[in-house]
Coordinates of C-alpha atoms in Angstrom, one line a residue:
M1 CA 34.3 -134.4 -117.6
S2 CA 32.6 -131.1 -117.5
S3 CA 30.1 -129.4 -115.2
E4 CA 28.5 -127.8 -118.2
Q5 CA 26.0 -130.4 -119.7
H6 CA 26.1 -130.5 -123.5
Q7 CA 22.8 -131.0 -125.3
A8 CA 23.2 -134.5 -126.7
T9 CA 20.7 -137.2 -127.1
F10 CA 21.5 -140.8 -126.3
R11 CA 20.4 -143.1 -129.0
M12 CA 21.0 -146.8 -128.6
P13 CA 21.5 -148.6 -131.8
A14 CA 18.7 -151.1 -132.5
D15 CA 21.0 -154.1 -132.7
L16 CA 22.4 -153.4 -129.3
F17 CA 18.9 -153.0 -127.8
A18 CA 18.0 -156.3 -129.4
E19 CA 20.9 -158.1 -127.8
L20 CA 20.0 -156.7 -124.4
A21 CA 16.3 -157.5 -124.9
A22 CA 17.2 -161.1 -125.6
G23 CA 18.7 -161.2 -122.1
G24 CA 22.4 -161.0 -123.2
G25 CA 24.6 -158.3 -124.6
S26 CA 27.9 -157.9 -126.3
A27 CA 30.8 -155.9 -125.0
Q28 CA 29.6 -153.0 -127.2
A29 CA 26.1 -153.2 -125.7
V30 CA 27.4 -153.3 -122.1
A31 CA 29.8 -150.4 -122.9
F32 CA 26.8 -148.3 -124.2
L33 CA 25.0 -148.9 -120.9
A34 CA 28.2 -147.7 -119.0
R35 CA 28.2 -144.5 -121.1
G36 CA 24.6 -143.9 -120.2
E37 CA 25.4 -144.4 -116.5
R38 CA 28.3 -142.0 -116.8
A39 CA 26.0 -139.3 -118.2
R40 CA 23.4 -139.9 -115.5
R41 CA 26.0 -139.7 -112.8
L42 CA 27.2 -136.3 -114.1
L43 CA 23.6 -135.0 -114.2
L44 CA 23.0 -136.2 -110.6
L45 CA 26.3 -134.7 -109.4
R46 CA 25.2 -131.4 -111.0
T47 CA 21.9 -131.6 -109.1
L48 CA 23.8 -132.5 -105.9
L49 CA 26.0 -129.5 -106.2
D50 CA 23.0 -127.3 -106.5
H51 CA 21.7 -128.8 -103.2
V52 CA 24.9 -128.7 -101.1
G53 CA 26.5 -125.6 -102.6
A54 CA 25.0 -123.4 -99.9
L55 CA 25.3 -126.0 -97.1
P56 CA 27.1 -124.6 -93.9
T57 CA 30.3 -126.7 -93.7
P58 CA 33.7 -126.5 -92.1
L59 CA 35.1 -128.2 -95.2
T60 CA 36.4 -126.8 -98.4
P61 CA 33.4 -125.7 -100.4
A62 CA 31.9 -128.1 -102.9
A63 CA 32.7 -125.8 -105.8
E64 CA 36.4 -126.0 -105.1
A65 CA 36.3 -129.8 -104.7
W66 CA 34.5 -130.0 -108.1
R67 CA 37.3 -127.9 -109.6
V68 CA 39.9 -130.3 -108.3
L69 CA 37.9 -133.2 -109.7
K70 CA 37.7 -131.6 -113.1
E71 CA 41.4 -130.8 -113.2
A72 CA 42.2 -134.4 -112.4
A73 CA 39.8 -135.7 -115.1
E74 CA 41.5 -133.5 -117.7
R75 CA 44.9 -135.0 -116.7
A76 CA 43.8 -138.6 -116.3
P77 CA 40.3 -139.2 -117.8
G78 CA 40.4 -143.0 -117.6
P79 CA 41.1 -143.4 -113.8
V80 CA 38.8 -140.5 -112.9
D81 CA 36.0 -142.0 -114.9
R82 CA 36.5 -145.3 -113.0
L83 CA 36.0 -143.4 -109.8
L84 CA 32.9 -141.6 -111.2
L85 CA 31.4 -144.9 -112.3
A86 CA 32.3 -146.9 -109.2
P87 CA 29.2 -148.5 -107.6
A88 CA 29.9 -146.8 -104.3
T89 CA 29.9 -143.3 -106.0
G90 CA 26.4 -143.9 -107.3
A91 CA 25.3 -145.2 -103.9
W92 CA 26.6 -142.1 -102.2
I93 CA 25.0 -139.7 -104.7
A94 CA 21.6 -141.4 -104.3
H95 CA 21.9 -141.5 -100.5
L96 CA 22.8 -137.9 -100.3
L97 CA 20.0 -136.8 -102.6
R98 CA 17.6 -138.7 -100.4
R99 CA 19.0 -136.9 -97.4
T100 CA 18.5 -133.5 -99.0
H101 CA 14.8 -134.5 -99.6
G102 CA 14.4 -135.8 -96.0
T103 CA 13.9 -139.5 -96.9
A104 CA 17.2 -140.8 -95.4
T105 CA 19.2 -140.4 -92.3
G106 CA 22.9 -140.5 -91.4
P107 CA 25.8 -138.7 -89.7
P108 CA 25.9 -134.8 -89.9
L109 CA 25.0 -133.7 -93.4
W110 CA 28.3 -131.9 -93.9
V111 CA 30.1 -135.1 -93.2
E112 CA 28.3 -137.0 -96.0
A113 CA 28.4 -134.0 -98.4
G114 CA 32.2 -134.0 -97.7
H115 CA 32.5 -137.3 -99.5
L116 CA 32.8 -135.2 -102.6
N117 CA 36.1 -133.8 -101.2
A118 CA 37.3 -137.3 -100.6
L119 CA 36.4 -138.2 -104.2
A120 CA 38.3 -135.2 -105.5
I121 CA 41.4 -136.1 -103.4
A122 CA 41.3 -139.7 -104.7
A123 CA 41.1 -138.3 -108.3
S124 CA 44.0 -136.0 -107.6
V125 CA 46.1 -138.9 -106.3
C126 CA 45.3 -141.0 -109.4
A127 CA 46.0 -138.1 -111.8
G128 CA 49.1 -136.9 -110.0
T129 CA 47.8 -133.3 -109.6
D130 CA 48.3 -131.0 -106.7
A131 CA 45.4 -130.2 -104.4
V132 CA 44.7 -129.0 -100.8
L133 CA 41.2 -129.6 -99.4
R134 CA 39.7 -129.7 -95.9
V135 CA 38.0 -133.2 -95.6
A136 CA 35.7 -135.0 -93.2
L137 CA 37.3 -137.6 -90.9
T138 CA 35.2 -140.4 -89.3
D139 CA 36.9 -142.3 -86.5
G140 CA 40.1 -140.6 -87.5
G141 CA 39.9 -142.1 -91.0
L142 CA 39.5 -140.8 -94.5
F143 CA 38.3 -143.2 -97.1
L144 CA 39.7 -142.5 -100.6
P145 CA 37.2 -144.0 -103.1
G146 CA 38.8 -146.6 -105.3
L147 CA 42.1 -146.6 -103.2
G148 CA 41.6 -147.4 -99.5
L149 CA 41.5 -146.0 -96.0
A150 CA 43.9 -143.5 -94.4
R151 CA 43.6 -143.4 -90.7
L152 CA 45.2 -141.1 -88.2
R153 CA 45.3 -143.3 -85.1
A154 CA 45.9 -140.3 -82.8
A155 CA 43.1 -138.2 -84.2
R156 CA 39.8 -137.5 -82.5
Q157 CA 37.3 -140.2 -83.1
E158 CA 34.1 -138.1 -83.6
P159 CA 33.5 -136.5 -87.0
A160 CA 36.4 -134.0 -87.4
V161 CA 38.1 -131.9 -90.1
G162 CA 41.4 -132.9 -91.6
L163 CA 43.6 -131.3 -94.2
A164 CA 44.5 -133.4 -97.2
R165 CA 47.3 -132.4 -99.5
T166 CA 48.3 -134.2 -102.7
R167 CA 51.4 -133.9 -104.8
A168 CA 52.6 -136.2 -107.6
G169 CA 50.5 -139.2 -106.2
E170 CA 51.5 -138.7 -102.6
L171 CA 49.0 -137.8 -99.8
T172 CA 49.7 -136.0 -96.6
L173 CA 46.8 -136.0 -94.1
T174 CA 46.8 -133.8 -91.0
A175 CA 44.3 -133.4 -88.2
P176 CA 44.1 -132.3 -84.5
G177 CA 45.0 -135.1 -82.1
H178 CA 43.4 -136.0 -78.8
D179 CA 45.6 -133.5 -77.0
G180 CA 45.0 -130.7 -79.6
S181 CA 48.4 -131.0 -81.2
P182 CA 48.5 -132.0 -84.9
T183 CA 49.0 -135.5 -86.1
S184 CA 49.8 -136.4 -89.6
L185 CA 50.3 -139.3 -92.1
T186 CA 52.1 -139.3 -95.4
C187 CA 51.6 -142.2 -97.9
R188 CA 51.3 -143.1 -101.5
P189 CA 47.7 -144.4 -101.7
A190 CA 47.3 -147.5 -103.9
T191 CA 45.2 -150.6 -104.1
V192 CA 46.7 -154.1 -103.5
P193 CA 46.0 -157.0 -105.8
L194 CA 45.0 -160.3 -104.2
R195 CA 47.0 -162.2 -106.8
G196 CA 50.4 -161.0 -108.1
G197 CA 52.0 -157.7 -107.1
P198 CA 53.4 -156.9 -103.7
G199 CA 50.4 -158.7 -102.0
A200 CA 50.5 -159.4 -98.3
E201 CA 53.8 -157.7 -97.7
A202 CA 52.4 -154.4 -98.9
V203 CA 49.2 -154.8 -96.8
S204 CA 51.3 -155.4 -93.6
R205 CA 53.6 -152.4 -94.3
D206 CA 50.8 -150.0 -95.1
D207 CA 48.7 -151.1 -92.1
R208 CA 51.5 -150.0 -89.8
D209 CA 51.7 -146.7 -91.5
G210 CA 47.9 -146.1 -91.1
W211 CA 47.1 -146.8 -94.7
T212 CA 44.8 -149.8 -95.5
P213 CA 44.6 -150.4 -99.2
L214 CA 41.5 -151.6 -101.0
R215 CA 42.1 -155.1 -102.2
T216 CA 41.3 -156.0 -105.7
L217 CA 40.3 -159.3 -107.4
T218 CA 42.5 -159.8 -110.4
H219 CA 40.8 -161.0 -113.6
R220 CA 42.8 -161.8 -116.7
G221 CA 40.6 -161.7 -119.7
P222 CA 41.2 -161.4 -123.4
A223 CA 41.8 -157.7 -123.1
G224 CA 44.3 -158.0 -120.3
A225 CA 44.3 -157.9 -116.5
V226 CA 41.4 -156.1 -114.8
A227 CA 41.3 -155.1 -111.1
I228 CA 37.9 -155.4 -109.5
P229 CA 37.6 -153.9 -106.0
L230 CA 36.8 -156.4 -103.2
D231 CA 35.3 -153.5 -101.1
D232 CA 35.3 -154.1 -97.4
L233 CA 36.2 -150.5 -96.5
G234 CA 34.1 -147.9 -98.2
P235 CA 31.2 -146.2 -96.3
Y236 CA 28.9 -146.5 -99.3
R237 CA 29.6 -150.0 -100.4
D238 CA 26.2 -151.3 -99.1
L239 CA 22.8 -150.6 -100.5
D240 CA 21.6 -148.4 -97.7
D241 CA 23.0 -146.2 -94.9
P242 CA 26.8 -145.7 -94.6
L243 CA 28.8 -148.4 -92.9
P244 CA 32.1 -148.6 -91.0
P245 CA 35.0 -150.6 -92.5
A246 CA 34.7 -154.4 -92.0
R247 CA 38.1 -155.7 -93.0
L248 CA 38.3 -159.3 -94.2
T249 CA 41.1 -161.5 -92.9
A250 CA 43.9 -162.2 -95.4
A251 CA 42.8 -165.9 -95.6
E252 CA 39.2 -164.9 -96.4
A253 CA 40.3 -162.4 -99.0
T254 CA 42.5 -165.0 -100.6
T255 CA 39.6 -167.5 -100.8
W256 CA 37.6 -164.8 -102.6
Q257 CA 40.3 -164.6 -105.3
R258 CA 40.4 -168.4 -105.7
L259 CA 36.6 -168.7 -106.0
F260 CA 36.5 -165.7 -108.4
D261 CA 39.1 -167.3 -110.6
E262 CA 37.1 -170.6 -110.7
A263 CA 33.9 -168.7 -111.3
A264 CA 35.4 -166.7 -114.2
A265 CA 36.7 -169.9 -115.7
L266 CA 33.1 -171.3 -115.6
L267 CA 31.8 -168.2 -117.3
A268 CA 34.4 -168.4 -120.1
V269 CA 32.0 -169.7 -122.8
P270 CA 32.9 -169.3 -126.4
G271 CA 30.6 -166.8 -128.2
G272 CA 29.7 -165.3 -124.8
T273 CA 27.0 -162.7 -125.7
G274 CA 23.8 -164.6 -125.1
A275 CA 21.6 -164.5 -122.0
G276 CA 23.5 -165.8 -119.0
R277 CA 27.0 -165.0 -120.3
I278 CA 29.0 -162.1 -119.0
D279 CA 32.6 -160.9 -119.1
P280 CA 33.7 -160.7 -115.4
A281 CA 35.7 -157.6 -116.3
A282 CA 32.4 -155.8 -116.6
I283 CA 31.8 -156.2 -112.8
R284 CA 32.9 -153.0 -111.1
A285 CA 32.9 -154.1 -107.4
V286 CA 32.2 -157.0 -105.2
V287 CA 31.2 -156.3 -101.6
P288 CA 31.6 -159.2 -99.2
F289 CA 28.5 -159.6 -97.0
G290 CA 29.4 -160.4 -93.4
R291 CA 31.7 -163.3 -92.6
T292 CA 31.6 -166.8 -94.1
G293 CA 32.1 -169.6 -91.6
P294 CA 34.4 -172.6 -92.1
A295 CA 31.5 -174.6 -93.4
P296 CA 29.4 -172.3 -95.6
S297 CA 26.1 -173.2 -97.2
D298 CA 25.2 -175.8 -99.8
P299 CA 27.6 -175.7 -102.8
L300 CA 24.8 -174.5 -105.1
T301 CA 23.6 -171.7 -102.7
T302 CA 24.6 -168.1 -102.2
L303 CA 22.9 -167.1 -98.9
V304 CA 22.8 -163.4 -99.6
S305 CA 23.3 -161.4 -102.8
A306 CA 21.9 -158.0 -103.8
S307 CA 22.5 -155.1 -106.2
S308 CA 21.0 -151.6 -106.7
G309 CA 20.2 -149.5 -109.7
D310 CA 22.2 -146.7 -108.1
S311 CA 25.3 -148.9 -108.1
Y312 CA 25.8 -150.1 -111.6
G313 CA 28.1 -153.1 -111.9
G314 CA 28.4 -153.6 -108.1
M315 CA 27.0 -156.4 -106.0
V316 CA 26.8 -157.4 -102.3
V317 CA 27.6 -161.1 -102.0
A318 CA 27.9 -163.5 -99.0
R319 CA 30.8 -165.8 -100.1
P320 CA 29.4 -169.1 -101.2
A321 CA 31.0 -172.5 -100.7
A322 CA 31.7 -173.2 -104.3
A323 CA 32.6 -171.4 -107.5
L324 CA 29.4 -172.6 -109.3
A325 CA 27.2 -170.7 -106.9
L326 CA 29.4 -167.6 -107.2
A327 CA 29.3 -167.7 -111.0
E328 CA 25.5 -168.0 -111.0
T329 CA 25.3 -165.1 -108.6
L330 CA 27.6 -162.9 -110.7
V331 CA 25.3 -163.5 -113.7
H332 CA 22.1 -162.9 -111.7
E333 CA 23.3 -159.6 -110.1
F334 CA 24.8 -158.3 -113.3
Q335 CA 21.5 -158.9 -115.1
H336 CA 19.9 -156.6 -112.5
S337 CA 22.6 -153.9 -113.3
K338 CA 21.9 -154.1 -117.0
L339 CA 18.2 -153.8 -116.6
A340 CA 18.6 -150.9 -114.2
A341 CA 20.8 -149.1 -116.7
L342 CA 18.1 -149.7 -119.4
I343 CA 15.4 -148.3 -117.1
H344 CA 17.5 -145.2 -116.7
L345 CA 17.5 -144.8 -120.5
F346 CA 14.0 -145.8 -121.4
P347 CA 10.6 -145.8 -119.7
L348 CA 9.8 -149.5 -119.8
L349 CA 6.5 -149.7 -117.8
D350 CA 3.8 -147.7 -116.0
D351 CA 4.0 -149.2 -112.5
D352 CA 1.5 -148.3 -109.8
R353 CA 3.8 -150.0 -107.3
E354 CA 1.0 -152.3 -106.0
E355 CA 2.5 -155.5 -104.8
R356 CA 0.0 -158.1 -106.1
Y357 CA 1.8 -160.2 -108.7
Y358 CA 3.2 -163.7 -108.4
A359 CA 7.0 -164.0 -108.6
P360 CA 8.2 -167.7 -108.6
W361 CA 11.4 -166.8 -106.8
R362 CA 9.8 -164.8 -104.0
A363 CA 7.8 -165.6 -100.9
D364 CA 5.7 -162.4 -101.2
P365 CA 3.8 -160.6 -103.9
R366 CA 5.7 -158.1 -106.1
H367 CA 5.1 -155.0 -108.1
L368 CA 5.6 -154.8 -111.8
T369 CA 9.1 -153.3 -111.7
G370 CA 10.2 -156.1 -109.3
L371 CA 8.6 -158.6 -111.6
L372 CA 10.5 -157.3 -114.6
H373 CA 13.7 -157.3 -112.7
G374 CA 13.1 -160.9 -111.7
A375 CA 12.2 -162.0 -115.2
Y376 CA 15.4 -160.4 -116.6
A377 CA 17.7 -161.8 -113.9
F378 CA 16.3 -165.3 -114.0
T379 CA 16.4 -165.5 -117.8
G380 CA 20.1 -164.9 -117.4
V381 CA 20.2 -167.6 -114.7
A382 CA 18.4 -170.0 -117.0
G383 CA 21.0 -169.3 -119.7
F384 CA 23.8 -169.9 -117.2
W385 CA 22.4 -173.4 -116.4
R386 CA 21.8 -174.0 -120.1
D387 CA 25.5 -173.6 -120.7
R388 CA 26.3 -175.9 -117.8
L389 CA 23.9 -178.5 -119.3
N390 CA 25.5 -178.3 -122.7
A391 CA 29.0 -178.6 -121.1
A392 CA 28.1 -181.4 -118.6
Q393 CA 30.7 -184.1 -118.6
H394 CA 28.7 -186.8 -116.7
P395 CA 25.0 -187.7 -116.1
G396 CA 25.0 -186.2 -112.5
Q397 CA 26.0 -182.8 -113.8
A398 CA 23.5 -183.0 -116.6
G399 CA 20.7 -183.8 -114.2
T400 CA 21.4 -180.9 -111.9
A401 CA 22.0 -178.4 -114.7
G402 CA 19.0 -179.6 -116.5
Y403 CA 16.8 -179.2 -113.5
H404 CA 17.9 -175.6 -112.9
F405 CA 17.6 -174.7 -116.6
A406 CA 14.2 -176.3 -116.9
L407 CA 12.9 -174.7 -113.7
R408 CA 14.1 -171.1 -114.4
R409 CA 13.1 -171.1 -118.1
T410 CA 9.6 -172.2 -117.1
Q411 CA 9.3 -169.7 -114.2
S412 CA 10.7 -166.8 -116.2
R413 CA 8.3 -167.5 -119.1
M414 CA 5.4 -167.5 -116.7
V415 CA 6.4 -164.0 -115.5
V416 CA 7.0 -162.7 -119.0
R417 CA 3.4 -163.7 -119.8
T418 CA 2.2 -161.7 -116.8
L419 CA 4.1 -158.7 -118.0
L420 CA 3.0 -158.9 -121.6
T421 CA -0.7 -159.2 -120.5
S422 CA -0.5 -156.5 -117.8
G423 CA -1.3 -153.6 -120.2
R424 CA 1.4 -151.6 -118.4
L425 CA 4.4 -151.9 -120.7
T426 CA 5.6 -149.0 -122.8
A427 CA 6.6 -149.5 -126.4
Q428 CA 10.2 -150.0 -125.4
G429 CA 9.1 -152.2 -122.5
H430 CA 7.0 -154.4 -124.8
A431 CA 10.0 -154.8 -127.1
L432 CA 12.2 -155.8 -124.2
V433 CA 9.9 -158.3 -122.7
S434 CA 9.0 -159.7 -126.2
G435 CA 12.8 -160.3 -126.7
L436 CA 12.9 -162.3 -123.5
A437 CA 9.8 -164.2 -124.6
R438 CA 11.6 -165.2 -127.9
T439 CA 14.6 -166.4 -126.0
L440 CA 12.6 -168.4 -123.5
D441 CA 10.3 -169.9 -126.1
G442 CA 13.3 -171.2 -128.0
W443 CA 14.8 -172.7 -124.9
L444 CA 11.5 -174.4 -123.9
R445 CA 11.8 -176.5 -127.1
E446 CA 15.3 -177.7 -126.1
P447 CA 15.6 -181.2 -124.6
V448 CA 16.3 -181.8 -120.9
P449 CA 16.8 -185.1 -119.2
A450 CA 13.4 -186.5 -118.4
A451 CA 13.9 -187.0 -114.7
A452 CA 15.3 -183.5 -114.3
L453 CA 12.4 -182.0 -116.3
G454 CA 9.9 -183.8 -114.2
R455 CA 11.4 -182.5 -110.9
A456 CA 11.6 -179.0 -112.3
R457 CA 7.9 -179.0 -113.3
T458 CA 6.9 -180.4 -109.9
A459 CA 9.0 -177.8 -108.1
A460 CA 7.5 -175.0 -110.1
A461 CA 4.0 -176.2 -109.4
L462 CA 4.8 -176.6 -105.6
H463 CA 6.1 -173.0 -105.3
R464 CA 3.1 -171.5 -107.1
T465 CA 0.6 -173.5 -105.1
E466 CA 2.2 -172.8 -101.7
W467 CA 2.6 -169.1 -102.6
R468 CA -1.1 -168.8 -103.4
L469 CA -2.1 -170.7 -100.2
R470 CA 0.0 -168.4 -98.1
N471 CA -0.6 -165.1 -99.9
V472 CA -4.1 -165.2 -101.5
A473 CA -7.3 -165.1 -99.5
A474 CA -10.2 -167.2 -100.7
P475 CA -13.3 -165.3 -102.0
A476 CA -16.1 -164.5 -99.7
P477 CA -18.4 -167.6 -99.0
S478 CA -21.3 -166.3 -101.2
R479 CA -19.0 -165.9 -104.2
R480 CA -17.3 -169.2 -103.5
S481 CA -20.6 -171.1 -103.5
A482 CA -21.4 -169.5 -106.9
Q483 CA -18.1 -170.9 -108.2
G484 CA -18.8 -174.5 -107.1
A485 CA -18.0 -177.6 -109.0
G486 CA -20.8 -177.2 -111.5
A487 CA -20.2 -173.6 -112.3
G488 CA -17.2 -174.1 -114.5
P489 CA -13.9 -172.3 -114.3
A490 CA -14.2 -168.7 -113.0
T491 CA -12.5 -165.7 -114.4
E492 CA -9.4 -165.0 -112.5
P493 CA -10.2 -162.2 -110.1
V494 CA -7.9 -159.5 -108.7
L495 CA -5.9 -161.2 -106.0
R496 CA -7.2 -160.5 -102.5
P497 CA -4.1 -160.7 -100.2
R498 CA -4.3 -162.6 -96.9
A499 CA -4.2 -160.4 -93.9
D500 CA -2.1 -163.0 -92.0
R501 CA 0.5 -163.7 -94.6
T502 CA 4.1 -163.9 -93.3
F503 CA 7.5 -164.8 -94.8
W504 CA 7.9 -168.5 -95.5
P505 CA 11.1 -170.4 -96.5
D506 CA 11.2 -172.0 -99.9
V507 CA 12.9 -175.3 -99.0
R508 CA 11.8 -177.2 -102.1
T509 CA 13.5 -175.4 -105.0
L510 CA 17.0 -176.5 -104.1
A511 CA 15.9 -179.8 -102.6
F512 CA 14.3 -181.0 -105.8
A513 CA 17.6 -180.3 -107.8
V514 CA 18.8 -183.9 -107.1
R515 CA 16.7 -187.1 -107.0
P516 CA 16.8 -188.5 -103.5
A517 CA 18.4 -192.0 -103.4
V518 CA 16.4 -193.2 -100.5
P519 CA 13.2 -191.2 -100.1
R520 CA 11.8 -190.8 -96.6
T521 CA 9.5 -187.7 -96.5
P522 CA 6.5 -186.9 -98.7
D523 CA 8.6 -184.2 -100.5
E524 CA 11.3 -186.7 -101.2
Y525 CA 8.9 -189.3 -102.6
L526 CA 7.5 -186.6 -104.8
A527 CA 11.0 -185.6 -106.0
A528 CA 11.7 -189.3 -106.6
G529 CA 8.7 -189.6 -109.0
D530 CA 6.4 -191.5 -106.6
P531 CA 3.4 -189.2 -106.2
A532 CA 1.2 -192.0 -104.7
T533 CA 3.4 -192.5 -101.7
A534 CA 3.9 -188.8 -101.4
L535 CA 0.1 -188.2 -101.4
A536 CA -0.4 -190.7 -98.6
G537 CA 2.3 -189.0 -96.5
Y538 CA 0.7 -185.5 -97.1
T539 CA -2.7 -186.9 -96.2
D540 CA -1.4 -188.2 -92.9
A541 CA 0.2 -184.9 -92.1
L542 CA -2.9 -182.9 -93.0
A543 CA -5.0 -185.1 -90.7
R544 CA -2.9 -183.5 -87.9
D545 CA -3.0 -180.0 -89.3
P546 CA -5.5 -179.6 -92.1
A547 CA -4.6 -176.0 -93.1
E548 CA -0.7 -176.3 -93.0
P549 CA 0.3 -174.7 -96.4
H550 CA 3.4 -176.7 -97.1
N551 CA 1.7 -180.1 -96.8
L552 CA -1.5 -178.8 -98.5
A553 CA 0.5 -177.6 -101.5
G554 CA 2.3 -181.0 -101.6
W555 CA -1.1 -182.8 -101.5
I556 CA -2.5 -180.7 -104.3
V557 CA 0.5 -181.3 -106.6
A558 CA 0.8 -185.0 -105.8
R559 CA -3.0 -185.4 -106.4
A560 CA -2.6 -183.6 -109.8
A561 CA 0.4 -185.8 -110.7
L562 CA -1.8 -188.9 -110.3
G563 CA -4.7 -187.7 -112.5
R564 CA -5.1 -184.5 -114.5
D565 CA -8.9 -184.4 -114.2
R566 CA -10.9 -181.3 -114.0
A567 CA -10.9 -181.2 -110.2
A568 CA -7.1 -181.5 -110.1
R569 CA -6.6 -178.8 -112.6
R570 CA -8.9 -176.5 -110.7
M571 CA -7.0 -177.1 -107.4
L572 CA -3.7 -176.3 -109.1
A573 CA -5.1 -173.1 -110.7
R574 CA -6.9 -171.8 -107.6
P575 CA -5.6 -173.7 -104.5
E576 CA -6.9 -171.1 -102.1
L577 CA -10.4 -172.3 -103.0
L578 CA -9.8 -175.7 -101.6
Q579 CA -11.4 -176.6 -98.3
P580 CA -8.8 -177.3 -95.6
S581 CA -9.6 -181.0 -95.2
P582 CA -8.8 -182.9 -98.4
T583 CA -9.4 -186.6 -98.6
G584 CA -7.5 -189.0 -100.8

């Protein structure tokens, strides 16, 4: 690592780009993205040093912290590169740059800038070098990236200055106590694996000493064991402002390891370079979101998951109930990471950031960048379910996997068409989206159990129809009359958003995954393949509330399922034109 930037051009080999454009990516392609992210981090750190170099601070100046970091990198380049590429490091750099431009808030600026000193101390510990730096303490604690949290329990709780000394992997942290006299802690900072190693015994001993180690998920792949941080301590583990530590219980952390093991086993598909296949070792951090209750969500659902282009390889996840949902989430979020890294290397589109496009997995309109991210992520999700379909051991599994595969391939291809016809893609963007199109077109020709395929097509039509009813305003009356039944299909206008649109829950996508054994509601009759009974139920509901979008969308789709005449096709294409009082 060097503060001097060498003039070198990143050139991605065409075969690696083709792999990524198809939605997948070999280990070589993913490694290239990581190298690109490393170069970007160094450039951003150089920019950051220019901004904070003259910042008034009670800490050791940034230039000295940078020197300590460089010395550690020369001694132990591998461990220091892992710190540099940690998702939280990218999040901190981005957040601090936003603060210097006045677009973010947080604690005193010198405290956040002082995270560089903490990063340098962590690198010094990993490399075994000697260093002495004044560091920022928050609530008496110093988080060492990639290692854990050192806390002086007797120190002042407001932001304060401590002195960190390292020698041969040992840390001594000293700070003024509540009464003004110094308090100190000496420890050998290290993470603790959730499986194997000293485990709970080390956690208990270190907690008494004031050292709380970062726990790591252990993954044993073909290349050996990999430690993936389960980060519940770092201030920049989230996607926004800094957070205090939120330590998981030992039982919750152990459950994470069990689910991760099971998810990794599901992802172990031979020839795993296609869309929807990842090596779990490529994940750089998992951040637990909140707490998971004793009876979490549906086994196929992850309630919350998110990632950021600033935090390559990291993901925030609310622990799901089952490994299948976690495995799908890992695929989904890592797809976002890959695409974000590609966007850092190539200009893929010219986005005016207007949120006006339909995204089949969202309740609201999206801009083109969001649409591209969704298409890339859900192509990976479709590939994940394709593998489950091909590996299904009994008809029930084939039906569920077939439904998700059919649904996501259809929805992703719809969005790919929008992107290709937008006129906003660059040459590289067009090549990328065309690669996704080829993958999806091949998948659309693959067989899926008929019942699952029918439910998937119905669910896709329901989501699009309800989305338009809730988000798209009908044309003005004069224009609507000109587009009457005898006027023929109108050219699709620019969408006019409804002024009263609000968030709405998509309750159908998951509900249609399984055929209901004993249908009771109109939705269930539609999922069971009985559109006539569903239509009658929707008609009754609309008699009570003619404009209710959920039932109106169901009525339109059920009506179309009974007869694909011109009127039915028109209602499906432009449901917002329909008068709010349909009759059977």
